[in-house]
Short mmCIF file of C-alpha atoms in Angstrom, two decimals:
data_model
loop_
_atom_site.label_atom_id
_atom_site.label_comp_id
_atom_site.label_asym_id
_atom_site.label_seq_id
_atom_site.Cartn_x
_atom_site.Cartn_y
_atom_site.Cartn_z
CA UNK A 218 61.92 11.46 -6.02
CA UNK A 219 64.84 9.89 -7.84
CA UNK A 220 66.02 6.35 -7.14
CA UNK A 221 69.57 6.19 -5.78
CA UNK A 222 70.02 2.41 -6.03
CA UNK A 223 68.44 -0.56 -7.77
CA UNK A 224 68.63 -4.19 -6.73
CA UNK A 225 66.49 -6.91 -5.19
CA UNK A 226 65.41 -8.06 -1.75
CA UNK A 227 66.05 -11.78 -1.42
CA UNK A 228 64.76 -14.16 1.24
CA UNK A 229 64.98 -17.84 0.52
CA UNK A 230 64.15 -18.32 -3.15
CA UNK A 231 61.95 -15.22 -3.26
CA UNK A 232 63.39 -12.31 -5.26
CA UNK A 233 61.81 -8.84 -4.96
CA UNK A 234 63.20 -6.27 -7.46
CA UNK A 235 63.20 -2.83 -5.85
CA UNK A 236 64.32 0.77 -6.24
CA UNK A 237 65.79 2.62 -3.26
CA UNK A 238 64.82 6.21 -2.42
CA UNK A 239 65.90 8.53 0.40
CA UNK A 240 62.95 8.81 2.77
CA UNK A 241 64.07 12.03 4.42
CA UNK A 242 65.44 15.41 3.39
CA UNK A 243 66.94 18.32 5.28
CA UNK A 244 65.07 21.61 5.65
CA UNK A 245 67.94 23.79 6.88
CA UNK A 246 68.47 27.12 5.17
CA UNK A 247 71.59 26.82 3.00
CA UNK A 248 74.39 29.19 4.04
CA UNK A 249 77.91 29.63 2.69
CA UNK A 250 81.03 31.31 4.05
CA UNK A 251 82.11 34.83 3.08
CA UNK A 252 84.94 37.21 3.97
CA UNK A 253 83.71 39.56 6.71
CA UNK A 254 85.64 42.50 5.22
CA UNK A 255 84.09 42.54 1.76
CA UNK A 256 81.53 39.71 1.55
CA UNK A 257 83.64 37.78 -0.94
CA UNK A 258 82.78 34.08 -1.24
CA UNK A 259 85.16 31.68 0.54
CA UNK A 260 85.89 28.64 -1.63
CA UNK A 261 87.89 25.51 -0.95
CA UNK A 262 90.24 24.00 -3.49
CA UNK A 263 91.79 20.55 -3.63
CA UNK A 264 95.52 21.21 -3.75
CA UNK A 265 98.30 18.61 -3.87
CA UNK A 266 100.76 19.25 -1.05
CA UNK A 267 103.69 17.99 -3.18
CA UNK A 268 103.40 20.14 -6.30
CA UNK A 269 100.99 22.84 -5.05
CA UNK A 270 98.70 22.27 -8.04
CA UNK A 271 94.90 22.18 -7.84
CA UNK A 272 93.69 18.63 -8.59
CA UNK A 273 90.45 17.88 -10.51
CA UNK A 274 88.10 15.52 -8.70
CA UNK A 275 88.48 12.81 -11.35
CA UNK A 276 92.19 12.56 -10.52
CA UNK A 277 91.68 12.10 -6.78
CA UNK A 278 92.04 8.63 -5.27
CA UNK A 279 91.79 7.53 -1.64
CA UNK A 280 94.52 6.26 0.62
CA UNK A 281 95.10 4.57 3.97
CA UNK A 282 97.96 5.80 6.14
CA UNK A 283 99.07 3.74 9.16
CA UNK A 284 101.66 6.31 10.20
CA UNK A 285 104.53 4.63 8.38
CA UNK A 286 103.16 3.63 5.00
CA UNK A 287 100.51 4.95 2.64
CA UNK A 288 98.39 2.57 0.57
CA UNK A 289 96.60 4.19 -2.38
CA UNK A 290 93.14 2.76 -3.16
CA UNK A 291 91.91 3.55 -6.67
CA UNK A 292 88.36 3.52 -8.02
CA UNK A 293 89.23 0.35 -9.93
CA UNK A 294 90.38 -1.28 -6.69
CA UNK A 295 87.08 -0.43 -4.97
CA UNK A 296 85.07 -1.70 -7.94
CA UNK A 297 86.66 -5.14 -7.58
CA UNK A 298 85.37 -5.66 -4.05
CA UNK A 299 82.63 -8.33 -4.10
CA UNK A 300 80.39 -6.50 -1.64
CA UNK A 301 80.35 -3.37 -3.81
CA UNK A 302 79.28 -5.29 -6.92
CA UNK A 303 76.49 -7.16 -5.11
CA UNK A 304 73.05 -5.73 -5.94
CA UNK A 305 71.08 -7.77 -3.43
CA UNK A 306 69.44 -6.86 -0.14
CA UNK A 307 69.76 -10.22 1.54
CA UNK A 308 67.52 -11.14 4.46
CA UNK A 309 69.64 -12.56 7.26
CA UNK A 310 66.89 -13.22 9.79
CA UNK A 311 63.45 -12.12 10.97
CA UNK A 312 63.40 -10.75 14.53
CA UNK A 313 60.81 -9.34 16.95
CA UNK A 314 60.62 -5.61 16.22
CA UNK A 315 61.10 -4.64 19.87
CA UNK A 316 64.57 -6.24 19.87
CA UNK A 317 65.97 -3.43 17.70
CA UNK A 318 67.36 -0.73 19.96
CA UNK A 319 66.44 2.71 18.52
CA UNK A 320 70.00 3.91 19.18
CA UNK A 321 71.12 1.67 16.29
CA UNK A 322 68.84 3.33 13.70
CA UNK A 323 70.64 5.46 11.13
CA UNK A 324 69.22 6.55 7.74
CA UNK A 325 65.82 5.67 6.30
CA UNK A 326 64.95 4.70 2.72
CA UNK A 327 61.78 3.77 0.85
CA UNK A 328 61.66 0.70 -1.37
CA UNK A 329 59.51 0.78 -4.50
CA UNK A 330 58.76 -2.37 -6.53
CA UNK A 331 60.84 -2.44 -9.72
CA UNK A 332 58.79 -4.95 -11.69
CA UNK A 333 55.59 -5.06 -13.71
CA UNK A 334 54.21 -7.51 -11.15
CA UNK A 335 54.12 -6.31 -7.53
CA UNK A 336 53.10 -9.72 -6.14
CA UNK A 337 56.49 -10.55 -4.59
CA UNK A 338 56.67 -7.07 -3.04
CA UNK A 339 53.16 -7.39 -1.56
CA UNK A 340 53.96 -10.90 -0.33
CA UNK A 341 57.00 -9.68 1.61
CA UNK A 342 55.08 -6.70 2.96
CA UNK A 343 52.18 -8.82 4.19
CA UNK A 344 54.54 -11.41 5.66
CA UNK A 345 56.22 -8.73 7.77
CA UNK A 346 52.86 -7.31 8.85
CA UNK A 347 51.21 -10.59 9.76
CA UNK A 348 54.20 -12.10 11.56
CA UNK A 349 54.88 -8.77 13.35
CA UNK A 350 58.55 -9.21 12.61
CA UNK A 351 61.30 -7.00 11.22
CA UNK A 352 63.73 -8.37 8.65
CA UNK A 353 67.43 -7.85 9.33
CA UNK A 354 69.21 -7.47 5.99
CA UNK A 355 72.70 -6.84 4.59
CA UNK A 356 73.54 -4.99 1.38
CA UNK A 357 76.18 -2.75 -0.18
CA UNK A 358 75.60 0.96 -0.79
CA UNK A 359 78.12 3.67 -1.64
CA UNK A 360 81.17 1.53 -1.03
CA UNK A 361 80.02 0.30 2.35
CA UNK A 362 78.44 -2.89 3.59
CA UNK A 363 75.27 -1.98 5.43
CA UNK A 364 73.22 -3.71 8.07
CA UNK A 365 69.58 -2.64 7.98
CA UNK A 366 66.09 -3.24 9.31
CA UNK A 367 63.36 -3.87 6.76
CA UNK A 368 59.85 -3.05 7.95
CA UNK A 369 56.50 -1.73 6.74
CA UNK A 370 55.24 1.85 6.96
CA UNK A 371 51.93 2.86 5.40
CA UNK A 372 51.96 -0.18 3.07
CA UNK A 373 55.45 0.69 1.80
CA UNK A 374 58.60 -1.30 2.58
CA UNK A 375 61.03 0.87 4.53
CA UNK A 376 64.73 0.17 4.92
CA UNK A 377 66.48 1.68 7.95
CA UNK A 378 70.24 1.27 8.02
CA UNK A 379 71.65 0.22 11.38
CA UNK A 380 74.88 1.16 13.07
CA UNK A 381 77.22 -1.78 13.64
CA UNK A 382 77.57 -2.97 17.22
CA UNK A 383 81.12 -1.57 17.53
CA UNK A 384 79.86 1.88 16.49
CA UNK A 385 77.72 2.21 19.63
CA UNK A 386 79.60 3.77 22.52
CA UNK A 387 79.20 2.46 26.05
CA UNK A 388 77.99 5.18 28.48
CA UNK A 389 80.71 5.09 31.16
CA UNK A 390 79.62 7.93 33.44
CA UNK A 391 81.21 7.94 36.88
CA UNK A 392 78.62 10.44 38.07
CA UNK A 393 75.98 7.67 37.89
CA UNK A 394 77.94 5.09 39.88
CA UNK A 395 76.31 6.33 43.07
CA UNK A 396 72.58 6.75 42.35
CA UNK A 397 70.97 9.84 43.85
CA UNK A 398 68.28 9.27 46.47
CA UNK A 399 64.83 10.06 45.08
CA UNK A 400 62.00 10.41 47.56
CA UNK A 401 58.54 8.88 47.09
CA UNK A 402 57.06 12.38 47.09
CA UNK A 403 59.39 13.51 44.28
CA UNK A 404 58.58 10.41 42.24
CA UNK A 405 54.84 10.93 42.78
CA UNK A 406 55.07 14.58 41.72
CA UNK A 407 57.13 13.64 38.67
CA UNK A 408 54.53 11.02 37.64
CA UNK A 409 51.84 13.69 38.04
CA UNK A 410 53.82 15.93 35.70
CA UNK A 411 54.01 13.14 33.11
CA UNK A 412 50.23 12.68 33.32
CA UNK A 413 49.65 16.40 32.75
CA UNK A 414 51.72 16.22 29.53
CA UNK A 415 50.16 13.01 28.16
CA UNK A 416 49.11 13.21 24.53
CA UNK A 417 49.26 11.41 21.17
CA UNK A 418 52.39 12.26 19.20
CA UNK A 419 51.68 14.39 16.10
CA UNK A 420 55.00 15.25 14.37
CA UNK A 421 53.36 17.94 12.23
CA UNK A 422 52.61 19.98 15.36
CA UNK A 423 56.30 20.77 15.85
CA UNK A 424 58.52 23.21 13.98
CA UNK A 425 62.25 23.88 13.85
CA UNK A 426 62.31 27.21 15.72
CA UNK A 427 65.91 27.96 14.81
CA UNK A 428 65.27 27.62 11.07
CA UNK A 429 62.10 29.72 11.37
CA UNK A 430 64.04 32.47 13.13
CA UNK A 431 66.90 32.21 10.64
CA UNK A 432 64.47 32.59 7.74
CA UNK A 433 62.86 35.59 9.49
CA UNK A 434 66.29 37.15 9.92
CA UNK A 435 67.12 36.63 6.25
CA UNK A 436 63.77 38.07 5.12
CA UNK A 437 64.26 41.10 7.36
CA UNK A 438 67.72 41.71 5.91
CA UNK A 439 66.34 41.45 2.40
CA UNK A 440 63.70 44.06 3.20
CA UNK A 441 65.73 46.44 5.41
CA UNK A 442 69.31 45.92 4.27
CA UNK A 443 72.05 44.93 6.67
CA UNK A 444 70.55 46.81 9.63
CA UNK A 445 68.20 44.81 11.83
CA UNK A 446 67.19 45.09 15.48
CA UNK A 447 67.95 41.52 16.56
CA UNK A 448 66.96 42.20 20.19
CA UNK A 449 63.50 43.35 19.17
CA UNK A 450 62.99 40.34 16.92
CA UNK A 451 64.35 37.55 19.11
CA UNK A 452 64.59 39.15 22.54
CA UNK A 453 61.73 37.16 24.05
CA UNK A 454 63.27 33.82 23.08
CA UNK A 455 66.65 34.87 24.48
CA UNK A 456 65.08 35.90 27.78
CA UNK A 457 63.29 32.57 28.01
CA UNK A 458 66.55 30.67 27.48
CA UNK A 459 68.27 32.76 30.14
CA UNK A 460 65.59 31.94 32.71
CA UNK A 461 65.78 28.24 31.82
CA UNK A 462 69.44 28.14 32.74
CA UNK A 463 68.86 28.84 36.44
CA UNK A 464 69.35 25.99 38.91
CA UNK A 465 66.35 25.62 41.23
CA UNK A 466 65.06 23.07 43.73
CA UNK A 467 63.88 19.81 42.11
CA UNK A 468 60.54 19.61 43.94
CA UNK A 469 59.86 23.28 43.25
CA UNK A 470 60.59 22.75 39.56
CA UNK A 471 58.21 19.77 39.47
CA UNK A 472 55.44 21.70 41.24
CA UNK A 473 55.81 24.68 38.91
CA UNK A 474 55.82 22.40 35.87
CA UNK A 475 52.65 20.62 36.99
CA UNK A 476 50.90 23.95 37.70
CA UNK A 477 51.92 25.39 34.32
CA UNK A 478 50.75 22.25 32.53
CA UNK A 479 47.39 22.44 34.30
CA UNK A 480 47.01 26.10 33.33
CA UNK A 481 47.71 25.27 29.68
CA UNK A 482 45.12 22.49 29.71
CA UNK A 483 42.40 24.58 31.40
CA UNK A 484 43.29 27.79 29.56
#
């Protein structure tokens, strides 16, 4: 892995030099656009609408337009902002971990100690573990001020950026204003269904079916050319999706689900 940021976690007078690494990576098959007539690659060019000329990236600035005026923001302008020049991950407060709503979680990063001595890093890690708290921090990354949660995962400090409060939408659904009547029998059957599916979560047991099928399609095309019997390859999955779209009685669906779960467990 390659560090994407260097700085220090600070809480009180304690300074913990760290390197920041992306903790996740995408696994999607990379596709690009082509012309359906001849397979030619479709490319996008940055063209100035005033002179029609293609503009190199190094000559592109940003701008804010309020509808009447345009304000151009240059790289030099952005570099002068205090938050952008700050290289500290400052602890704002320590909070109970269960107070962080999962809907606020955004991207995840690993923090590696960036010092010959790891004592300050270990001190912060053990403090978080033993107090069972999560540190709320603020820092600047890629021209944005970030709010984040600092916690421990497998003896490594993990930084999870948080969405700001005004970025979370309120769920205003009129369809839920009048709650539907749920019978005791339906609730009992639903709880029985939950029991039949109980297990310990093992992320490695799950795969991205779409990407697996896409890779199979690509491999088949490589072997057979452009001709492939899609129905024969993916027909079963399509039929399953079609059946799942039918609207059936709630109690009947619960009963069938419980029976199927029991069969899977005993089979």
